[in-house]
Amino acid sequence: MFTVTVLCAPSSKTVEATLVENLRNAWGGGEAVWLSVGEAAEFAVGQEPDNFWQVWDSLQAQGLDLVIQPTFGRRKKMVLADMDSTMIEQECIDELAAEAGVGARVAEITARAMNGELDFEGALDERVGLLEGLDAAVIQKVLSERITLMPGGKELVSTMKANGAYAALVSGGFTAFTAKVAEMIGFDENRANTLLQENGKLTGKVARPILGREAKVQALEEITARLGISEADVIAVGDGANDLGMLGRAGTGVALHAKPSVQKECKVRINHGDLTALLFIQGYQRSEFAS
């Protein structure tokens, strides 16, 4: 048995009952359940429709996301999340670079690295090298003035934790940011890279080993083993090429507003909804959300 979920951005409320009924009838689905009127609905089907991706394409043009997944086990015991452009709306290294006057150059490298065009470790070294000599106090300035949380993140973590799940933030960014973001949102733990400092200035180097794609997979393995749960019990979310390892291994891997190369590798793609979409696809109703 599979569950089909139709959803949209919370602000638009453009999921129409007629559309849901048409899909349900076309695919021989069960009765529709509204998780949030106008925002998210689901129904069960016996098998994956042959034309699912064609319908997905047409709904994307209407500002709607469409997800199909096995019904059994879709409510997860752990959320494993990337930070930059996933739990926050920015790339922290790009914001530091803007303060250092090298924003355009660093942002270009970041975009290429996240799309899988560059080696992650080499790209990180190059970008951090451009920050050499930046006053370390700028980190706090960026946190307070430039970093904003991705909509729905607090609800996602709070609701899953209220239902007994564990929340881990694993980033190719920096501990100076993940520690604060994890605290703000309510993650149980966080892992990231460490920016090296000397005499109150950034040295332009990152502590080894660098946390990249494989380290995110390692975090998935280590944390699930410690909790005594399986990788199938995890919902992972990210947007960049360095997230593909954990997205592929987790029970549900969600490409959230992701780079094209990442979307190609993921069956669950959220391009219009916010992070609360991860609750809807687990079958939570909006009335069950915690804040």
Tab-separated table of C-alpha atoms in Angstrom:
chain	number	residue	atom	x	y	z
A	1	MET	CA	0.000	0.000	0.000
A	2	PHE	CA	1.149	3.506	-0.853
A	3	THR	CA	0.094	6.956	0.300
A	4	VAL	CA	-0.208	9.895	-2.090
A	5	THR	CA	0.108	13.386	-0.602
A	6	VAL	CA	-0.769	16.614	-2.413
A	7	LEU	CA	0.399	19.849	-0.801
A	8	CYS	CA	1.305	23.466	-1.437
A	9	ALA	CA	2.946	26.436	0.227
A	10	PRO	CA	1.079	27.200	3.485
A	11	SER	CA	0.404	30.755	2.350
A	12	SER	CA	-1.288	29.780	-0.919
A	13	LYS	CA	-3.913	27.206	0.157
A	14	THR	CA	-4.340	26.130	-3.477
A	15	VAL	CA	-4.975	22.388	-3.047
A	16	GLU	CA	-8.527	22.037	-4.383
A	17	ALA	CA	-10.922	19.241	-3.467
A	18	THR	CA	-11.750	18.690	-7.139
A	19	LEU	CA	-8.104	18.020	-7.970
A	20	VAL	CA	-7.711	15.571	-5.101
A	21	GLU	CA	-10.876	13.716	-6.088
A	22	ASN	CA	-9.808	13.550	-9.739
A	23	LEU	CA	-6.445	12.070	-8.779
A	24	ARG	CA	-8.041	9.636	-6.348
A	25	ASN	CA	-10.517	8.452	-8.967
A	26	ALA	CA	-7.911	8.181	-11.719
A	27	TRP	CA	-5.590	6.108	-9.555
A	28	GLY	CA	-8.236	4.009	-7.800
A	29	GLY	CA	-7.380	5.539	-4.447
A	30	GLY	CA	-9.103	5.293	-1.104
A	31	GLU	CA	-10.997	8.054	0.639
A	32	ALA	CA	-9.190	11.399	0.775
A	33	VAL	CA	-8.079	12.697	4.167
A	34	TRP	CA	-7.499	16.439	4.598
A	35	LEU	CA	-4.463	17.082	6.745
A	36	SER	CA	-5.023	20.825	6.381
A	37	VAL	CA	-7.897	22.175	4.315
A	38	GLY	CA	-6.633	23.798	1.134
A	39	GLU	CA	-3.039	22.945	2.022
A	40	ALA	CA	-2.501	19.176	2.223
A	41	ALA	CA	-4.512	16.038	1.508
A	42	GLU	CA	-3.669	12.345	1.209
A	43	PHE	CA	-5.178	9.103	0.003
A	44	ALA	CA	-4.080	5.471	-0.257
A	45	VAL	CA	-3.392	3.563	-3.480
A	46	GLY	CA	-2.570	-0.078	-4.083
A	47	GLN	CA	0.398	0.565	-6.365
A	48	GLU	CA	2.488	3.373	-7.813
A	49	PRO	CA	0.713	4.853	-10.873
A	50	ASP	CA	2.622	4.567	-14.143
A	51	ASN	CA	2.046	8.239	-14.914
A	52	PHE	CA	3.046	9.574	-11.483
A	53	TRP	CA	5.943	11.711	-12.725
A	54	GLN	CA	3.951	13.154	-15.605
A	55	VAL	CA	1.292	14.244	-13.110
A	56	TRP	CA	4.018	15.501	-10.776
A	57	ASP	CA	5.336	17.702	-13.591
A	58	SER	CA	1.933	19.182	-14.342
A	59	LEU	CA	1.259	19.923	-10.668
A	60	GLN	CA	4.628	21.612	-10.256
A	61	ALA	CA	3.519	24.173	-12.825
A	62	GLN	CA	0.492	24.846	-10.602
A	63	GLY	CA	2.604	25.397	-7.487
A	64	LEU	CA	1.757	22.008	-5.987
A	65	ASP	CA	3.958	19.235	-4.639
A	66	LEU	CA	3.050	15.563	-5.087
A	67	VAL	CA	4.589	12.731	-3.066
A	68	ILE	CA	4.047	8.978	-3.133
A	69	GLN	CA	5.643	6.603	-0.632
A	70	PRO	CA	5.006	3.255	1.053
A	71	THR	CA	2.367	3.689	3.735
A	72	PHE	CA	3.958	1.337	6.245
A	73	GLY	CA	6.561	2.993	8.466
A	74	ARG	CA	6.237	6.495	7.031
A	75	ARG	CA	6.008	8.117	10.477
A	76	LYS	CA	9.647	8.335	11.532
A	77	LYS	CA	11.582	8.141	14.800
A	78	MET	CA	14.328	10.572	13.824
A	79	VAL	CA	14.835	13.653	11.666
A	80	LEU	CA	18.319	14.257	10.229
A	81	ALA	CA	18.681	17.692	8.668
A	82	ASP	CA	21.139	19.760	6.719
A	83	MET	CA	21.393	23.396	7.877
A	84	ASP	CA	22.275	25.816	5.068
A	85	SER	CA	19.353	26.510	2.709
A	86	THR	CA	17.427	23.807	4.589
A	87	MET	CA	16.912	24.747	8.234
A	88	ILE	CA	18.047	28.317	7.568
A	89	GLU	CA	17.305	30.373	4.468
A	90	GLN	CA	20.939	31.288	3.794
A	91	GLU	CA	24.358	29.716	3.195
A	92	CYS	CA	26.358	30.815	6.240
A	93	ILE	CA	29.674	30.911	4.395
A	94	ASP	CA	28.176	33.202	1.743
A	95	GLU	CA	26.999	35.595	4.449
A	96	LEU	CA	30.450	35.649	6.069
A	97	ALA	CA	31.980	36.260	2.663
A	98	ALA	CA	29.657	39.191	2.046
A	99	GLU	CA	30.939	40.777	5.259
A	100	ALA	CA	34.511	40.111	4.093
A	101	GLY	CA	33.884	41.754	0.715
A	102	VAL	CA	34.236	38.539	-1.314
A	103	GLY	CA	30.560	37.607	-1.412
A	104	ALA	CA	30.096	37.196	-5.163
A	105	ARG	CA	33.129	34.957	-5.611
A	106	VAL	CA	32.236	32.690	-2.677
A	107	ALA	CA	28.550	32.471	-3.621
A	108	GLU	CA	29.523	31.284	-7.106
A	109	ILE	CA	31.694	28.498	-5.673
A	110	THR	CA	28.973	27.524	-3.182
A	111	ALA	CA	26.343	27.200	-5.908
A	112	ARG	CA	28.579	24.979	-8.012
A	113	ALA	CA	29.604	22.829	-5.043
A	114	MET	CA	25.992	22.311	-3.921
A	115	ASN	CA	25.022	21.260	-7.442
A	116	GLY	CA	27.774	18.638	-7.394
A	117	GLU	CA	30.015	20.355	-9.935
A	118	LEU	CA	32.974	20.720	-7.549
A	119	ASP	CA	34.665	18.568	-4.946
A	120	PHE	CA	33.067	19.586	-1.640
A	121	GLU	CA	36.237	19.548	0.457
A	122	GLY	CA	38.302	21.477	-2.068
A	123	ALA	CA	35.526	24.011	-2.579
A	124	LEU	CA	35.193	24.523	1.175
A	125	ASP	CA	38.940	25.059	1.577
A	126	GLU	CA	38.941	27.591	-1.253
A	127	ARG	CA	36.020	29.555	0.164
A	128	VAL	CA	37.279	29.559	3.746
A	129	GLY	CA	40.697	30.658	2.496
A	130	LEU	CA	39.062	33.840	1.205
A	131	LEU	CA	37.922	34.626	4.760
A	132	GLU	CA	41.460	34.757	6.170
A	133	GLY	CA	41.901	37.706	8.521
A	134	LEU	CA	38.173	38.327	9.040
A	135	ASP	CA	37.386	39.378	12.600
A	136	ALA	CA	35.817	36.389	14.382
A	137	ALA	CA	33.263	38.734	15.967
A	138	VAL	CA	31.655	38.964	12.523
A	139	ILE	CA	30.216	35.477	13.082
A	140	GLN	CA	27.909	36.796	15.796
A	141	LYS	CA	27.016	39.780	13.619
A	142	VAL	CA	26.018	37.477	10.765
A	143	LEU	CA	24.003	35.269	13.117
A	144	SER	CA	22.027	38.191	14.500
A	145	GLU	CA	21.603	40.235	11.320
A	146	ARG	CA	21.715	37.899	8.315
A	147	ILE	CA	20.479	34.440	9.346
A	148	THR	CA	16.775	33.588	9.265
A	149	LEU	CA	15.126	30.250	9.988
A	150	MET	CA	13.417	28.330	7.204
A	151	PRO	CA	9.626	28.423	7.721
A	152	GLY	CA	8.237	25.304	9.356
A	153	GLY	CA	11.483	24.147	10.945
A	154	LYS	CA	10.435	24.688	14.547
A	155	GLU	CA	7.108	22.955	13.941
A	156	LEU	CA	8.853	20.013	12.276
A	157	VAL	CA	11.323	19.409	15.089
A	158	SER	CA	8.908	20.202	17.936
A	159	THR	CA	6.161	17.948	16.561
A	160	MET	CA	8.446	15.000	15.897
A	161	LYS	CA	10.081	15.326	19.319
A	162	ALA	CA	6.651	15.569	20.974
A	163	ASN	CA	5.960	12.182	19.362
A	164	GLY	CA	9.161	10.620	20.685
A	165	ALA	CA	11.519	11.274	17.776
A	166	TYR	CA	15.148	12.433	17.895
A	167	ALA	CA	16.452	15.453	15.970
A	168	ALA	CA	19.990	15.850	14.623
A	169	LEU	CA	21.436	18.756	12.632
A	170	VAL	CA	24.364	17.729	10.418
A	171	SER	CA	25.980	20.440	8.321
A	172	GLY	CA	28.890	21.003	5.988
A	173	GLY	CA	28.826	24.510	7.457
A	174	PHE	CA	30.273	25.585	10.768
A	175	THR	CA	29.759	24.761	14.439
A	176	ALA	CA	29.616	28.470	15.268
A	177	PHE	CA	26.317	28.511	13.366
A	178	THR	CA	24.923	25.013	13.979
A	179	ALA	CA	25.202	25.385	17.761
A	180	LYS	CA	22.995	28.478	17.711
A	181	VAL	CA	20.570	27.225	15.069
A	182	ALA	CA	20.192	23.877	16.863
A	183	GLU	CA	19.395	25.715	20.096
A	184	MET	CA	16.870	28.016	18.399
A	185	ILE	CA	14.996	25.176	16.705
A	186	GLY	CA	15.337	22.486	19.371
A	187	PHE	CA	17.665	19.876	17.850
A	188	ASP	CA	19.051	17.266	20.220
A	189	GLU	CA	22.534	17.426	18.707
A	190	ASN	CA	24.495	19.092	15.944
A	191	ARG	CA	27.607	18.317	13.919
A	192	ALA	CA	29.525	20.615	11.569
A	193	ASN	CA	32.987	21.908	10.641
A	194	THR	CA	35.079	24.156	12.868
A	195	LEU	CA	36.452	27.465	11.592
A	196	LEU	CA	39.940	27.927	13.013
A	197	GLN	CA	40.735	31.214	14.746
A	198	GLU	CA	43.893	32.897	15.990
A	199	ASN	CA	44.097	36.148	17.946
A	200	GLY	CA	40.428	36.882	17.270
A	201	LYS	CA	40.767	36.451	13.504
A	202	LEU	CA	39.794	33.659	11.128
A	203	THR	CA	42.886	31.837	9.875
A	204	GLY	CA	41.327	30.873	6.554
A	205	LYS	CA	41.446	27.189	7.490
A	206	VAL	CA	38.987	24.530	8.655
A	207	ALA	CA	39.761	21.898	11.291
A	208	ARG	CA	40.235	18.363	9.984
A	209	PRO	CA	38.581	16.068	9.187
A	210	ILE	CA	36.132	18.061	7.083
A	211	LEU	CA	32.513	17.074	7.506
A	212	GLY	CA	31.141	16.469	4.030
A	213	ARG	CA	28.991	13.890	2.262
A	214	GLU	CA	30.504	10.796	3.889
A	215	ALA	CA	30.464	12.345	7.344
A	216	LYS	CA	26.720	12.912	7.026
A	217	VAL	CA	26.263	9.236	6.215
A	218	GLN	CA	28.488	8.395	9.175
A	219	ALA	CA	26.287	10.545	11.414
A	220	LEU	CA	23.240	8.625	10.190
A	221	GLU	CA	24.925	5.316	10.966
A	222	GLU	CA	26.266	6.354	14.369
A	223	ILE	CA	23.157	8.068	15.690
A	224	THR	CA	20.732	5.335	14.603
A	225	ALA	CA	23.008	2.687	16.146
A	226	ARG	CA	23.186	4.661	19.390
A	227	LEU	CA	19.406	5.085	19.510
A	228	GLY	CA	18.754	1.470	18.619
A	229	ILE	CA	16.681	2.340	15.541
A	230	SER	CA	17.131	1.502	11.869
A	231	GLU	CA	18.013	3.833	9.006
A	232	ALA	CA	14.485	3.141	7.710
A	233	ASP	CA	13.204	4.972	10.818
A	234	VAL	CA	14.815	8.246	9.663
A	235	ILE	CA	13.515	11.125	7.583
A	236	ALA	CA	16.425	13.155	6.195
A	237	VAL	CA	16.229	16.525	4.486
A	238	GLY	CA	18.717	18.560	2.477
A	239	ASP	CA	19.249	20.554	-0.707
A	240	GLY	CA	22.837	20.022	-1.867
A	241	ALA	CA	24.950	17.342	-3.504
A	242	ASN	CA	26.745	16.654	-0.214
A	243	ASP	CA	23.377	15.568	1.233
A	244	LEU	CA	22.750	12.823	-1.326
A	245	GLY	CA	24.434	10.104	0.721
A	246	MET	CA	22.211	10.543	3.761
A	247	LEU	CA	19.125	11.211	1.622
A	248	GLY	CA	19.668	7.932	-0.194
A	249	ARG	CA	20.232	5.919	2.974
A	250	ALA	CA	17.413	7.295	5.132
A	251	GLY	CA	13.987	5.671	5.089
A	252	THR	CA	12.634	8.886	3.583
A	253	GLY	CA	15.043	11.293	1.890
A	254	VAL	CA	13.536	14.684	1.117
A	255	ALA	CA	15.040	17.081	-1.436
A	256	LEU	CA	13.824	20.455	-0.142
A	257	HIS	CA	13.935	23.312	-2.677
A	258	ALA	CA	16.965	21.413	-3.897
A	259	LYS	CA	19.515	21.830	-6.665
A	260	PRO	CA	18.525	20.111	-9.962
A	261	SER	CA	21.198	17.416	-9.616
A	262	VAL	CA	19.852	16.543	-6.166
A	263	GLN	CA	16.222	16.407	-7.230
A	264	LYS	CA	17.094	13.914	-9.959
A	265	GLU	CA	18.311	11.463	-7.308
A	266	CYS	CA	15.388	11.812	-4.873
A	267	LYS	CA	11.840	10.462	-5.138
A	268	VAL	CA	10.501	12.861	-2.505
A	269	ARG	CA	10.852	16.445	-3.707
A	270	ILE	CA	9.366	19.476	-1.967
A	271	ASN	CA	9.634	22.603	-4.094
A	272	HIS	CA	6.629	24.635	-2.944
A	273	GLY	CA	5.847	23.583	0.613
A	274	ASP	CA	7.991	24.532	3.612
A	275	LEU	CA	9.455	22.222	6.262
A	276	THR	CA	5.988	21.366	7.590
A	277	ALA	CA	5.642	19.326	4.383
A	278	LEU	CA	7.812	16.738	6.141
A	279	LEU	CA	5.081	16.403	8.759
A	280	PHE	CA	2.280	16.136	6.212
A	281	ILE	CA	4.019	13.346	4.300
A	282	GLN	CA	4.292	11.436	7.602
A	283	GLY	CA	0.525	11.748	8.030
A	284	TYR	CA	0.444	14.461	10.683
A	285	GLN	CA	-2.518	16.822	10.571
A	286	ARG	CA	-1.900	20.532	11.103
A	287	SER	CA	-3.977	20.326	14.287
A	288	GLU	CA	-1.286	17.973	15.657
A	289	PHE	CA	1.605	20.368	15.023
A	290	ALA	CA	3.602	21.584	18.011
A	291	SER	CA	5.341	24.954	17.949
